[in-house]
CSV table of C-alpha atoms in Angstrom, one decimal:
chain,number,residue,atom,x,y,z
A,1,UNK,CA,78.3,114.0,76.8
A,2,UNK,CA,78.8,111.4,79.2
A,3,UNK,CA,81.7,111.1,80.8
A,4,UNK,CA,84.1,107.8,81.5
A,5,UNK,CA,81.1,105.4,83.5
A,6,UNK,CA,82.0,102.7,86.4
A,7,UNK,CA,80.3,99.5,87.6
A,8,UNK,CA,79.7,98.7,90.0
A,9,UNK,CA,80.7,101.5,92.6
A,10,UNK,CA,81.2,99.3,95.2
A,11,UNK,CA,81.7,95.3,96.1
A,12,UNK,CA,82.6,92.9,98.8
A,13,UNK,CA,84.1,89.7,97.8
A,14,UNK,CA,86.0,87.0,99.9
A,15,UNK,CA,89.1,85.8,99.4
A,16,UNK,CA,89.8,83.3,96.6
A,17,UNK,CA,86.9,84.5,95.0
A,18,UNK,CA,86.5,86.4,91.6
A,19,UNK,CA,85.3,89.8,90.8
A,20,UNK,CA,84.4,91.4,87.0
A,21,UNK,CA,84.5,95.4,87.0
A,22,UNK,CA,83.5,97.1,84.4
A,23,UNK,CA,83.5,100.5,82.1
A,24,UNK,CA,82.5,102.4,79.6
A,25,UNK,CA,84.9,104.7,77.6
A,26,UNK,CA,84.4,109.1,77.0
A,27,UNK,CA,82.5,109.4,73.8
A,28,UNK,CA,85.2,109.3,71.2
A,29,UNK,CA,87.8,107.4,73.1
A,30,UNK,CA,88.9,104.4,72.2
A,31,UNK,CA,91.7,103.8,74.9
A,32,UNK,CA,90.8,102.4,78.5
A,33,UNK,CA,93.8,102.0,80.7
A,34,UNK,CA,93.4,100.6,84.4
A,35,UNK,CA,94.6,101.4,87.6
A,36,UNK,CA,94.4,100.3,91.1
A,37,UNK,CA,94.8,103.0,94.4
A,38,UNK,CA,95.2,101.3,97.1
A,39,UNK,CA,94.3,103.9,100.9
A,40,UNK,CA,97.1,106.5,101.0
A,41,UNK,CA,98.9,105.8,97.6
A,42,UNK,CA,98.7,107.3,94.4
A,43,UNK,CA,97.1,104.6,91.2
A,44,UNK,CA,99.2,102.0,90.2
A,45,UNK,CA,98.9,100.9,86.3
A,46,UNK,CA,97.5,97.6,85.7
A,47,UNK,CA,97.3,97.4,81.6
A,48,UNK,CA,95.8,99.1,78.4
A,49,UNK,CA,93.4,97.9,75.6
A,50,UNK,CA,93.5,99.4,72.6
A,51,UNK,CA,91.8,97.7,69.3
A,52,UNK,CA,90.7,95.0,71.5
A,53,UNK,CA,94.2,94.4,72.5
A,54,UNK,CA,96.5,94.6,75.8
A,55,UNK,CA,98.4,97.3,74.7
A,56,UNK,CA,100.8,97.2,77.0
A,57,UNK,CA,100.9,95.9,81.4
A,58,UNK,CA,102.2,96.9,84.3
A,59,UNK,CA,103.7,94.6,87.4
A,60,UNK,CA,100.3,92.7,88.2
A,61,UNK,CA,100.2,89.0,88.2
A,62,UNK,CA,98.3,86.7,86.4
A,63,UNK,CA,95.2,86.9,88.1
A,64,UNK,CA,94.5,90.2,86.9
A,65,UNK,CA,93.2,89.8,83.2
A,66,UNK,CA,90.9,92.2,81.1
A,67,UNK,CA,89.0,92.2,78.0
A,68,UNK,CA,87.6,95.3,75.4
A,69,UNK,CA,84.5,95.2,73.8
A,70,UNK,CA,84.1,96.4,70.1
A,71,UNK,CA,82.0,99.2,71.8
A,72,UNK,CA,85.5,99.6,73.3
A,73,UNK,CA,84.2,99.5,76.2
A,74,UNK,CA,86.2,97.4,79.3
A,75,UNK,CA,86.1,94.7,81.8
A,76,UNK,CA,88.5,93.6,84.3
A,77,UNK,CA,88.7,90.5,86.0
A,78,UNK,CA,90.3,89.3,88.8
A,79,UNK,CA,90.5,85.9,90.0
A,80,UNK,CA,91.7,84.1,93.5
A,81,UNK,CA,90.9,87.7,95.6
A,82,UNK,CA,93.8,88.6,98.2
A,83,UNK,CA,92.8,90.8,101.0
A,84,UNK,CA,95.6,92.9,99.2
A,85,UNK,CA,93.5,93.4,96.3
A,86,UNK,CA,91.1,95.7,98.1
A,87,UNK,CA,91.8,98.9,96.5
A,88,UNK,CA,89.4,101.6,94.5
A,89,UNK,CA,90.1,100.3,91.0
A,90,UNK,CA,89.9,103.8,88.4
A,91,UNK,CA,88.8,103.2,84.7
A,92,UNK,CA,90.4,105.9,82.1
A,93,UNK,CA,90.3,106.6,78.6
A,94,UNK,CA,91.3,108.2,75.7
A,95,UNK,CA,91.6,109.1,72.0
A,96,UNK,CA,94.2,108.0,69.9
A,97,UNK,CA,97.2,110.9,69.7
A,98,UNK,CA,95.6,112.3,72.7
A,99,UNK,CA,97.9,112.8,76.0
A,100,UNK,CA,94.9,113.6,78.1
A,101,UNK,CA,93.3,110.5,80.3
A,102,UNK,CA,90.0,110.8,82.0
A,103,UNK,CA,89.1,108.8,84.9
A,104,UNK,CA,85.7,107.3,85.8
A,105,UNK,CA,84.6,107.3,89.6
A,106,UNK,CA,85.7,104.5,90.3
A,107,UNK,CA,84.8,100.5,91.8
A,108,UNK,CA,86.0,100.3,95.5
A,109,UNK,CA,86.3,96.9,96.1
A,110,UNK,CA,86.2,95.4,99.4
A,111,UNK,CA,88.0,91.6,100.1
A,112,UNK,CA,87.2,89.9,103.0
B,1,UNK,CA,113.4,103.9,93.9
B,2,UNK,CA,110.1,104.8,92.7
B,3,UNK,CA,109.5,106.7,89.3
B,4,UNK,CA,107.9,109.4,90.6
B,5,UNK,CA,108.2,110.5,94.1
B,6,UNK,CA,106.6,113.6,95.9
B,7,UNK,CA,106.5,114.8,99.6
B,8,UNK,CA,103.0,113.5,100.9
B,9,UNK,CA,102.5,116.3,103.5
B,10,UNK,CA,100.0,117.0,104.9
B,11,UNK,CA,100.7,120.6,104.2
B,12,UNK,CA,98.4,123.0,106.4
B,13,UNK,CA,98.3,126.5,104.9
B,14,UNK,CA,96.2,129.5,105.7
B,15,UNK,CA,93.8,130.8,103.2
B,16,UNK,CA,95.4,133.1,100.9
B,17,UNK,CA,98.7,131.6,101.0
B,18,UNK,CA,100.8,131.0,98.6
B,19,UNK,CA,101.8,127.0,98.4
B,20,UNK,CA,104.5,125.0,96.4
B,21,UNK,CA,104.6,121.3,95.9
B,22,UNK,CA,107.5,119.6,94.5
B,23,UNK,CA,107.7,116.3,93.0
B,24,UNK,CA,111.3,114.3,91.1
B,25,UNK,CA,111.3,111.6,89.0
B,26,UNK,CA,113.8,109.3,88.2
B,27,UNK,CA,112.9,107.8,84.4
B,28,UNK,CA,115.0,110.1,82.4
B,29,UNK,CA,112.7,109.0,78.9
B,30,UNK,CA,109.7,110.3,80.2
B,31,UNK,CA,107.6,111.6,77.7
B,32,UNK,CA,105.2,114.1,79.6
B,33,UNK,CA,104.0,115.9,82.9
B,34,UNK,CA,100.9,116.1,84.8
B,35,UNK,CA,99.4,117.3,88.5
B,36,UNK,CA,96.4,115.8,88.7
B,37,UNK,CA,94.0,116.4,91.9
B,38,UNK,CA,92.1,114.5,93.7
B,39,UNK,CA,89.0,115.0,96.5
B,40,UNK,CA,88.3,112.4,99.1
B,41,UNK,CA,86.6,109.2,97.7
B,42,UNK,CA,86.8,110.6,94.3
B,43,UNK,CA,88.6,110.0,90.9
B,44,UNK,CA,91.9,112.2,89.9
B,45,UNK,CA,90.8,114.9,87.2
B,46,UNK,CA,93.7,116.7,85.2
B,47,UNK,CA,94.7,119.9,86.8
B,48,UNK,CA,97.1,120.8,84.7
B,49,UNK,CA,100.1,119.5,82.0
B,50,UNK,CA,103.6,120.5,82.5
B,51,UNK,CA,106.1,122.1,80.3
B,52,UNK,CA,109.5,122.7,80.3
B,53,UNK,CA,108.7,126.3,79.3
B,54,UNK,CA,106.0,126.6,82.5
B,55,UNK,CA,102.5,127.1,82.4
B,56,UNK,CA,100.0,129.4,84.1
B,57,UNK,CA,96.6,128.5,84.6
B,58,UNK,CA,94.9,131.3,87.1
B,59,UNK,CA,96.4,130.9,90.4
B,60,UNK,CA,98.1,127.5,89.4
B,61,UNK,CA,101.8,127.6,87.8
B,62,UNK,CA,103.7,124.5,86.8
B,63,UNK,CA,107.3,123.7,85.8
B,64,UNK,CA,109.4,121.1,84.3
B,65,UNK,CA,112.8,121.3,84.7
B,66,UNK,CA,114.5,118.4,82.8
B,67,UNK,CA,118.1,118.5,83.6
B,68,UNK,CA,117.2,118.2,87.1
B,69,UNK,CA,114.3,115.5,86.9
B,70,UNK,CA,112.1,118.1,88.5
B,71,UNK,CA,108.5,119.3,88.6
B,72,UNK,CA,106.8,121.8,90.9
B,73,UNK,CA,103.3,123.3,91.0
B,74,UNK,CA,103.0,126.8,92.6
B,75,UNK,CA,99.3,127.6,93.9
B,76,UNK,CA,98.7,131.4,94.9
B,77,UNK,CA,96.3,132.7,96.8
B,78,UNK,CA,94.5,129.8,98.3
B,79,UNK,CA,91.1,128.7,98.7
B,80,UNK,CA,89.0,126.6,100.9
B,81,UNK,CA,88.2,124.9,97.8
B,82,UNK,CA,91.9,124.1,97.4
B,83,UNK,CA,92.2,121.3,99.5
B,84,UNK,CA,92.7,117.9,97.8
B,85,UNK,CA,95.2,115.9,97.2
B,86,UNK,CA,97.8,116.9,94.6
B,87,UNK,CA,99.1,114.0,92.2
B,88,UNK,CA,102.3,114.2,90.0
B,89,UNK,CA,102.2,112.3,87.0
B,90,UNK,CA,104.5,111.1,84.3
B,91,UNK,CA,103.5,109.4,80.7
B,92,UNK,CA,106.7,107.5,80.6
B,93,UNK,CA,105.3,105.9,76.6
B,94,UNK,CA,102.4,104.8,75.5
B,95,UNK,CA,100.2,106.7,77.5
B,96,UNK,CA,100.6,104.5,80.9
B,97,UNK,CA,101.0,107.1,83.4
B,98,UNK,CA,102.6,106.7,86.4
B,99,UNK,CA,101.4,108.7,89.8
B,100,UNK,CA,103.4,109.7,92.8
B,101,UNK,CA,101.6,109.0,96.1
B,102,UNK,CA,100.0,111.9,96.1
B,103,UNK,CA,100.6,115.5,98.4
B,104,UNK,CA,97.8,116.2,100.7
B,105,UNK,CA,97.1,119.8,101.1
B,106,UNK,CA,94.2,121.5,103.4
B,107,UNK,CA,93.2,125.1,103.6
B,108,UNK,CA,92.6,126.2,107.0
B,109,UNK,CA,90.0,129.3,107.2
């Protein structure tokens, strides 16, 4: 049983450029959330899709924007990079009813 | 104020030590409790959930204690293999958790 899948592990943008992560849910989960770690903090939530749907977002501007899949799979964009952006970006999911989230390895993203 | 907010060490402790994080929160509607851990460079996995009643998983104990917006994790008997950092974690609705930064701990042989 594969577990909550990342891509790509790692990528250097520069700035004012755009960047597409991506993931792929826990067999049986149908609940990706996102969340950005910058070095020396603890993840910060970015948003939820459930049923194709933002669920619900946390304090990220604009430029951060996602999408689910039918597969319910995920993608996050981010558009007009910051050098602030750089960050190891964590995919996790869930199952509906479930308090239990299970985080992929992550994307470490680079911005130059 | 942040949400959740925990001492980010480092805390050095001998092998076979007993060691006790702490961690408040500030969101008096949270919903549930979580220490997570985390190795270098990887992703946090669920170490344990917390309850108001406490919890004991082997070595690890957690508690909740709601009155005082509270939440410790007690490790006995450390191991080498110990050494991560320690998250607390609060599901404050919805399922959107929200992480402290994180305490670092390291076994020393």
């Amino acid at each position: 049983d594969a577990g909550v899948t990342q891509s790509p592990t790692h990528l250097i943008k520069t700035r004012g450029q755009q960047v597409t992560l991506r993931c792929s849910p826990k067999s049986g989960h149908d609940t990706v959330s996102w969340y950005q770690q910058a070095l020396g903090q603890g993840p910060q939530f970015i948003f939820q899709y459930y049923e194709e749907e933002e669920r619900q977002r946390g304090n990220f501007p604009d430029r951060f924007s996602g999408h689910q899949f039918p597969n319910y799979s995920s993608e996050l964009n981010v558009n007009a990079l910051l050098l602030g952006d750089s960050a190891l970006y964590l995919c996790a999911s869930s199952a509906t009813g479930s308090e239990t989230q299970y985080f992929g390895p992550g994307t470490r993203l680079l911005v130059l | 104020r942040k949400e959740v907010e925990q001492d980010p060490g480092p805390f050095n402790v001998p092998e076979g030590a007993t060691v006790a994080f702490n961690c408040t929160y500030s969101n008096s509607a949270s919903q549930s409790f979580f220490w997570y851990r985390q190795d270098c460079r990887k992703e946090p996995k669920l170490l344990m959930s917390v309850y108001s009643s406490g919890n004991e998983d082997g070595r690890f104990t957690a508690q909740l204690n709601r009155a005082s917006q509270y939440i410790s994790l007690l490790i006995r008997d450390s191991k080498l293999s110990d050494s991560a950092t320690y998250l607390c974690v609060g599901d404050f609705g919805n399922e959107k958790l929200t992480f402290g930064t994180g305490t670092r701990l390291t076994i020393i042989p």
